CSV table of C-alpha atoms and ligand atoms in Angstrom, one decimal:
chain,number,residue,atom,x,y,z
A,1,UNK,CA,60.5,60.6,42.1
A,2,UNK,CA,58.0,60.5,45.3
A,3,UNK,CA,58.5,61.9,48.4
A,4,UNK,CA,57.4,59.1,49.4
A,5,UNK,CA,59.7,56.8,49.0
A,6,UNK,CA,59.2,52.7,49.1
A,7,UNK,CA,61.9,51.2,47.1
A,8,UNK,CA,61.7,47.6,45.3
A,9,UNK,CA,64.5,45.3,47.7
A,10,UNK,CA,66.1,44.1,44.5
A,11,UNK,CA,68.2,41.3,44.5
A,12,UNK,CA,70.4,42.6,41.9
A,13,UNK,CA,70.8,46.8,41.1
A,14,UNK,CA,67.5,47.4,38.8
A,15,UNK,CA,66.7,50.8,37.5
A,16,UNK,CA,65.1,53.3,40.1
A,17,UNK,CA,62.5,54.2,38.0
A,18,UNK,CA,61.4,50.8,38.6
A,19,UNK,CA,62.2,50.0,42.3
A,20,UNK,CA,60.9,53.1,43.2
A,21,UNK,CA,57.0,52.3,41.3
A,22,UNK,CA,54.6,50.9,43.8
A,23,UNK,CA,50.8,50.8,44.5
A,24,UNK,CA,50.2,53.3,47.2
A,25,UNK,CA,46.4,53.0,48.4
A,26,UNK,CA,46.6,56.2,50.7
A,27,UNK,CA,46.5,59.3,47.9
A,28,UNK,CA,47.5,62.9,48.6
A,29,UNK,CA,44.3,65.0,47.9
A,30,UNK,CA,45.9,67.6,45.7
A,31,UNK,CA,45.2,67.3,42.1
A,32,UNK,CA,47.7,65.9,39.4
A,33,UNK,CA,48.4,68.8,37.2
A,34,UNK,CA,47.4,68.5,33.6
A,35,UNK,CA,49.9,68.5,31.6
A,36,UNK,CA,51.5,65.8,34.1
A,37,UNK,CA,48.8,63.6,33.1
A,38,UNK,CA,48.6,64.7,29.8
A,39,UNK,CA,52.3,62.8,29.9
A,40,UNK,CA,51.5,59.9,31.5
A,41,UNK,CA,48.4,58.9,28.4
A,42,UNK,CA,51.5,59.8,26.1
A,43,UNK,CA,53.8,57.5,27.7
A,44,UNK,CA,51.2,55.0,27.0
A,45,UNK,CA,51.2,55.6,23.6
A,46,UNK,CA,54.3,54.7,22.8
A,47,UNK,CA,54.0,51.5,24.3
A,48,UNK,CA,54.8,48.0,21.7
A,49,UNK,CA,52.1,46.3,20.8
A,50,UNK,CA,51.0,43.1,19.0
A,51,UNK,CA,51.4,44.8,15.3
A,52,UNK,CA,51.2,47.8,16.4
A,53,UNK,CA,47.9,47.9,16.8
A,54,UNK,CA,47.9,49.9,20.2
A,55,UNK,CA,44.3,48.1,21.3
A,56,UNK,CA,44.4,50.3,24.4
A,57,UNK,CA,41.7,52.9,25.5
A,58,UNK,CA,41.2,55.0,28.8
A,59,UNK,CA,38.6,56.6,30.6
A,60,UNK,CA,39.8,58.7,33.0
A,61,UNK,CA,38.0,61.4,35.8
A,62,UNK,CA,39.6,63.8,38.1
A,63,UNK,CA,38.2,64.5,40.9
A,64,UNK,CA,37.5,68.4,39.8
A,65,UNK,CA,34.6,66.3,37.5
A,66,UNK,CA,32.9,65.3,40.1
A,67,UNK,CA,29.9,63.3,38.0
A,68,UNK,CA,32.7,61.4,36.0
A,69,UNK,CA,34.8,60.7,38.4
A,70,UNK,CA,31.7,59.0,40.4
A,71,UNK,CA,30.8,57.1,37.4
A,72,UNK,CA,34.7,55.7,37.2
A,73,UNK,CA,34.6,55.0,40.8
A,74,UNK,CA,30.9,53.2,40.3
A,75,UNK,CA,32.8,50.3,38.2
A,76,UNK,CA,35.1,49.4,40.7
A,77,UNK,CA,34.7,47.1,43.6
A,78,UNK,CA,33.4,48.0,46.7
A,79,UNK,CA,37.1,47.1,48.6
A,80,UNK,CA,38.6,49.3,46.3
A,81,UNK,CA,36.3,52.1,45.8
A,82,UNK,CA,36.8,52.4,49.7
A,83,UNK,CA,40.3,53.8,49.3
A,84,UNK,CA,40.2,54.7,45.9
A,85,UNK,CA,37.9,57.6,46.5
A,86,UNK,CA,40.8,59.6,47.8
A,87,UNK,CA,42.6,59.3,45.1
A,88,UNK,CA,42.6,62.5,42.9
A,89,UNK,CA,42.4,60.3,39.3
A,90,UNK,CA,40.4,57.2,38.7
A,91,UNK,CA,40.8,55.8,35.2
A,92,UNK,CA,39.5,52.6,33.4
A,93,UNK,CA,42.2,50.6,30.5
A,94,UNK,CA,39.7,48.5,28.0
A,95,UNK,CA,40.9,46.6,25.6
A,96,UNK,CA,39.9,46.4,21.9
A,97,UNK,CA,39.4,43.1,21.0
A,98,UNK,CA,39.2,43.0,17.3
A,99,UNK,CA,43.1,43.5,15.0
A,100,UNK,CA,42.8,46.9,13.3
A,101,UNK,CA,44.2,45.6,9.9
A,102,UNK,CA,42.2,42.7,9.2
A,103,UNK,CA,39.3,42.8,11.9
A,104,UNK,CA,40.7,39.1,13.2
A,105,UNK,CA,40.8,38.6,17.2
A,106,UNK,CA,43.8,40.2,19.0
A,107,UNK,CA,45.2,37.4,21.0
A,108,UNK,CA,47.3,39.8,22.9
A,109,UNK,CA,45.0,42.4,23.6
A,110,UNK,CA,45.3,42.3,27.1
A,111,UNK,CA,48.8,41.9,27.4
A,112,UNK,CA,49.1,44.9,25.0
A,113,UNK,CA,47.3,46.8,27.7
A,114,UNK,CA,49.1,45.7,30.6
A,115,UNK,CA,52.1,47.3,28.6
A,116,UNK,CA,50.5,50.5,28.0
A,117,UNK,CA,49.8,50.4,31.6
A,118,UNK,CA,53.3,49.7,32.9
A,119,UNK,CA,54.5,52.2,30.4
A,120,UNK,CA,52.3,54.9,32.1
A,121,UNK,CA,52.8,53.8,35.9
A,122,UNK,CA,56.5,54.4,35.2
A,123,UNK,CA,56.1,57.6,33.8
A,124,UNK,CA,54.2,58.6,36.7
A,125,UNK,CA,56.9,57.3,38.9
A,126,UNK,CA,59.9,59.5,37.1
A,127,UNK,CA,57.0,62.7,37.8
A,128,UNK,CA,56.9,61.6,41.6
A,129,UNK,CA,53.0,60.0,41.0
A,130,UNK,CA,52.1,56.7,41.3
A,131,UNK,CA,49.4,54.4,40.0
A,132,UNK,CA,47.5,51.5,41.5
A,133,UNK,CA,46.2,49.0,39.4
A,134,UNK,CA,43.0,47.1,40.2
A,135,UNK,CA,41.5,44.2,38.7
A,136,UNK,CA,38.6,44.5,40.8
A,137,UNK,CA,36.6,46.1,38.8
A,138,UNK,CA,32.7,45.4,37.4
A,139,UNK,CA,33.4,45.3,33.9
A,140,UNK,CA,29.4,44.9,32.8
A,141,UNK,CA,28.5,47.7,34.7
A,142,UNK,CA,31.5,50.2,32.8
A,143,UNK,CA,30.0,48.7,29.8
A,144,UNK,CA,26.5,50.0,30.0
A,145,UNK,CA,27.5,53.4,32.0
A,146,UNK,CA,30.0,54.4,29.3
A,147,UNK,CA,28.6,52.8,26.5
A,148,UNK,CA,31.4,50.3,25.7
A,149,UNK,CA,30.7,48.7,22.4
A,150,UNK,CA,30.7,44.4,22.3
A,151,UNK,CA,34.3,44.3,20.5
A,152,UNK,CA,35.8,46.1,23.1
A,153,UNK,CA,35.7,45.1,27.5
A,154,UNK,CA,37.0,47.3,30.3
A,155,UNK,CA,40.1,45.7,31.7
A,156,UNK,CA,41.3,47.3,35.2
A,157,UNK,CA,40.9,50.1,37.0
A,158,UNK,CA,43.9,52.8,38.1
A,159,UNK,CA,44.1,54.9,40.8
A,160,UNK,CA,46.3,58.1,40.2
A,161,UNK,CA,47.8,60.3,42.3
A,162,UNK,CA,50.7,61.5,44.5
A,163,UNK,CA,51.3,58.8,47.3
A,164,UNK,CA,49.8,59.9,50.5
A,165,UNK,CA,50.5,59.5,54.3
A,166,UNK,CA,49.5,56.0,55.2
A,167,UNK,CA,48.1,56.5,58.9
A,168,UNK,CA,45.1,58.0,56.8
A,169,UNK,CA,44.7,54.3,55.9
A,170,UNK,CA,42.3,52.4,58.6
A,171,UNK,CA,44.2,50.4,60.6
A,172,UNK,CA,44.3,47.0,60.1
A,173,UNK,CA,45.1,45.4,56.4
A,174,UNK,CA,45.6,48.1,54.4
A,175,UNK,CA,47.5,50.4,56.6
A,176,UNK,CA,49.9,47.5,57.5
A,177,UNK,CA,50.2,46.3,53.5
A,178,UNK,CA,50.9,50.5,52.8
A,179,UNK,CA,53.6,50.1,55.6
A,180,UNK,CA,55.2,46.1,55.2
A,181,UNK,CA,58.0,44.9,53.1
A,182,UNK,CA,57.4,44.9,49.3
A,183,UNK,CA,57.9,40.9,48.6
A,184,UNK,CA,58.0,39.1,45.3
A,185,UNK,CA,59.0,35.7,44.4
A,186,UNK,CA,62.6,34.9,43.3
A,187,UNK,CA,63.8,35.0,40.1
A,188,UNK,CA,65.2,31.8,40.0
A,189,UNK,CA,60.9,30.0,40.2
A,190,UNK,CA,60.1,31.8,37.0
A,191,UNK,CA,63.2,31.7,34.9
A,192,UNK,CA,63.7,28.6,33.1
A,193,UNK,CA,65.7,26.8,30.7
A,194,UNK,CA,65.7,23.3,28.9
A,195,UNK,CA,62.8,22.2,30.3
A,196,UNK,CA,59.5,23.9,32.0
A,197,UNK,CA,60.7,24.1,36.1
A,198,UNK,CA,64.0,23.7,35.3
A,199,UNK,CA,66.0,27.0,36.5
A,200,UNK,CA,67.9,28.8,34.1
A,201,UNK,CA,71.8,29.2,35.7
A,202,UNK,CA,70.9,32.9,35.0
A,203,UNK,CA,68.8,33.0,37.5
A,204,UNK,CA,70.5,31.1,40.0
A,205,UNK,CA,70.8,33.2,42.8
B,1,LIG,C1,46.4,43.9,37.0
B,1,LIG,C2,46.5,44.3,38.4
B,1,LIG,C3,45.3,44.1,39.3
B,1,LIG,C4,45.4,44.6,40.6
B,1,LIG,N1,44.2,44.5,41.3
B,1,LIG,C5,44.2,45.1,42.5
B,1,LIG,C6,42.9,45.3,43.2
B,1,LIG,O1,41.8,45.0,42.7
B,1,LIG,N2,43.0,45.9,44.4
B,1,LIG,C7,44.1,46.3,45.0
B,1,LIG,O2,44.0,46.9,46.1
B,1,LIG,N3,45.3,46.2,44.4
B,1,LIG,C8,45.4,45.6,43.1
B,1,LIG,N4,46.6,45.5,42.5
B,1,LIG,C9,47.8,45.9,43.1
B,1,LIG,C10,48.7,44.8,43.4
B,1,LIG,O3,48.2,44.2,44.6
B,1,LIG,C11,50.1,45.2,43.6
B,1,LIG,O4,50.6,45.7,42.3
B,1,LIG,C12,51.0,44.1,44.1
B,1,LIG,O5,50.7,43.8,45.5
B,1,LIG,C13,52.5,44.5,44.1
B,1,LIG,O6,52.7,45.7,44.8
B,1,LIG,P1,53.4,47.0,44.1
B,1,LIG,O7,52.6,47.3,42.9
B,1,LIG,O8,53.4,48.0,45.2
B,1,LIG,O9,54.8,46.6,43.8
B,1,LIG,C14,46.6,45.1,41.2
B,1,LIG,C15,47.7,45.2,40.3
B,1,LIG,C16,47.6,44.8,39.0
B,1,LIG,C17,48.9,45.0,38.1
């Protein structure tokens, strides 16, 4: 787990491994080790997918590959690249579009992603890393600078690293969002039953 520590307020006990993931923006600047990273793309891997067909890629850069990691940083928005540039990983997900066994479209592509992703930002969190995901990236431009091919589209961008002291965050927004409560919606607007809106008494309270 993290030193720095900014756990989920969860309205019922939840595992720590996932109160205790979050999307730091202000990075330590020493590297993540290899082999750590190494486990996070093989925590990915064993992610479920849609069958099976694992339609999730990454391109990653430390910060040691200087060129690489500037091309990584180049297809993400400006707001983010601000902060992201400390960051000692920057990575790309892209999906592949196209079902492996019979070439139809993968209607869960993305989601697939997204699960590879979660899968890997909780790894990270049991190895005291964390992950910020972005979807403000310029997926065009990661096309033509890494030569995506048209079946395939970049999908968000991560930043990796260990979390980082936030007063190295300029004041103003992004310190204070490093700093504020973690907030989410309750449980009971998303759980239904019967009906679409209609709470499910699981979810009650
Ligand atoms: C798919 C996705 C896209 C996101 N896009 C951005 C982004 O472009 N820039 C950013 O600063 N944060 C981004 N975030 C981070 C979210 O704002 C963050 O996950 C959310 O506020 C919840 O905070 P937590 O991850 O610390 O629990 C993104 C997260 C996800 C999963």
């Amino acid at each position: 787990m993290s030193d720095r520590h900014r756990p989920a307020p969860a309205a019922v006990p939840i595992h720590e491994l996932i109160s205790h993931r979050w999307s730091p923006r202000a990075f330590e600047s020493r590297p993540v080790e290899p082999a750590k990273l190494r486990t996070l793309f093989e925590a990915a891997r064993w992610a479920a997918s849609s069958y099976n067909a694992q339609p999730w890629y990454f391109i990653v850069a430390t910060k040691g590959d200087s060129e690489n990691f500037r091309r990584v940083l180049d297809c993400f928005v400006e707001f983010n690249q601000n902060w992201a540039k400390n960051a000692p990983v920057v990575a790309l997900s892209v999906a592949g579009h196209k079902m492996t066994h019979d070439g139809s479209r993968n209607r869960h592509a993305f989601h697939d992603v997204g699960q590879a992703a979660a899968t890997l930002a909780l790894q990270a969190t049991a190895l005291g890393i964390q992950v910020h995901q972005m979807a403000g990236i310029l997926p065009d431009k990661a096309r033509e600078i890494f030569g995506i091919p048209p079946d395939y589209e970049a999908v968000a961008g991560f930043a990796i690293g260990y979390p980082g002291d936030p007063l190295t965050l300029p004041e103003g927004r992004l310190r204070d969002s490093e700093m504020g409560p973690r907030q989410r919606k309750p449980v009971s607007s998303f759980v239904f039953t019967g009906k679409w809106g209609q709470t499910s008494p699981i979810a009650a309270n």
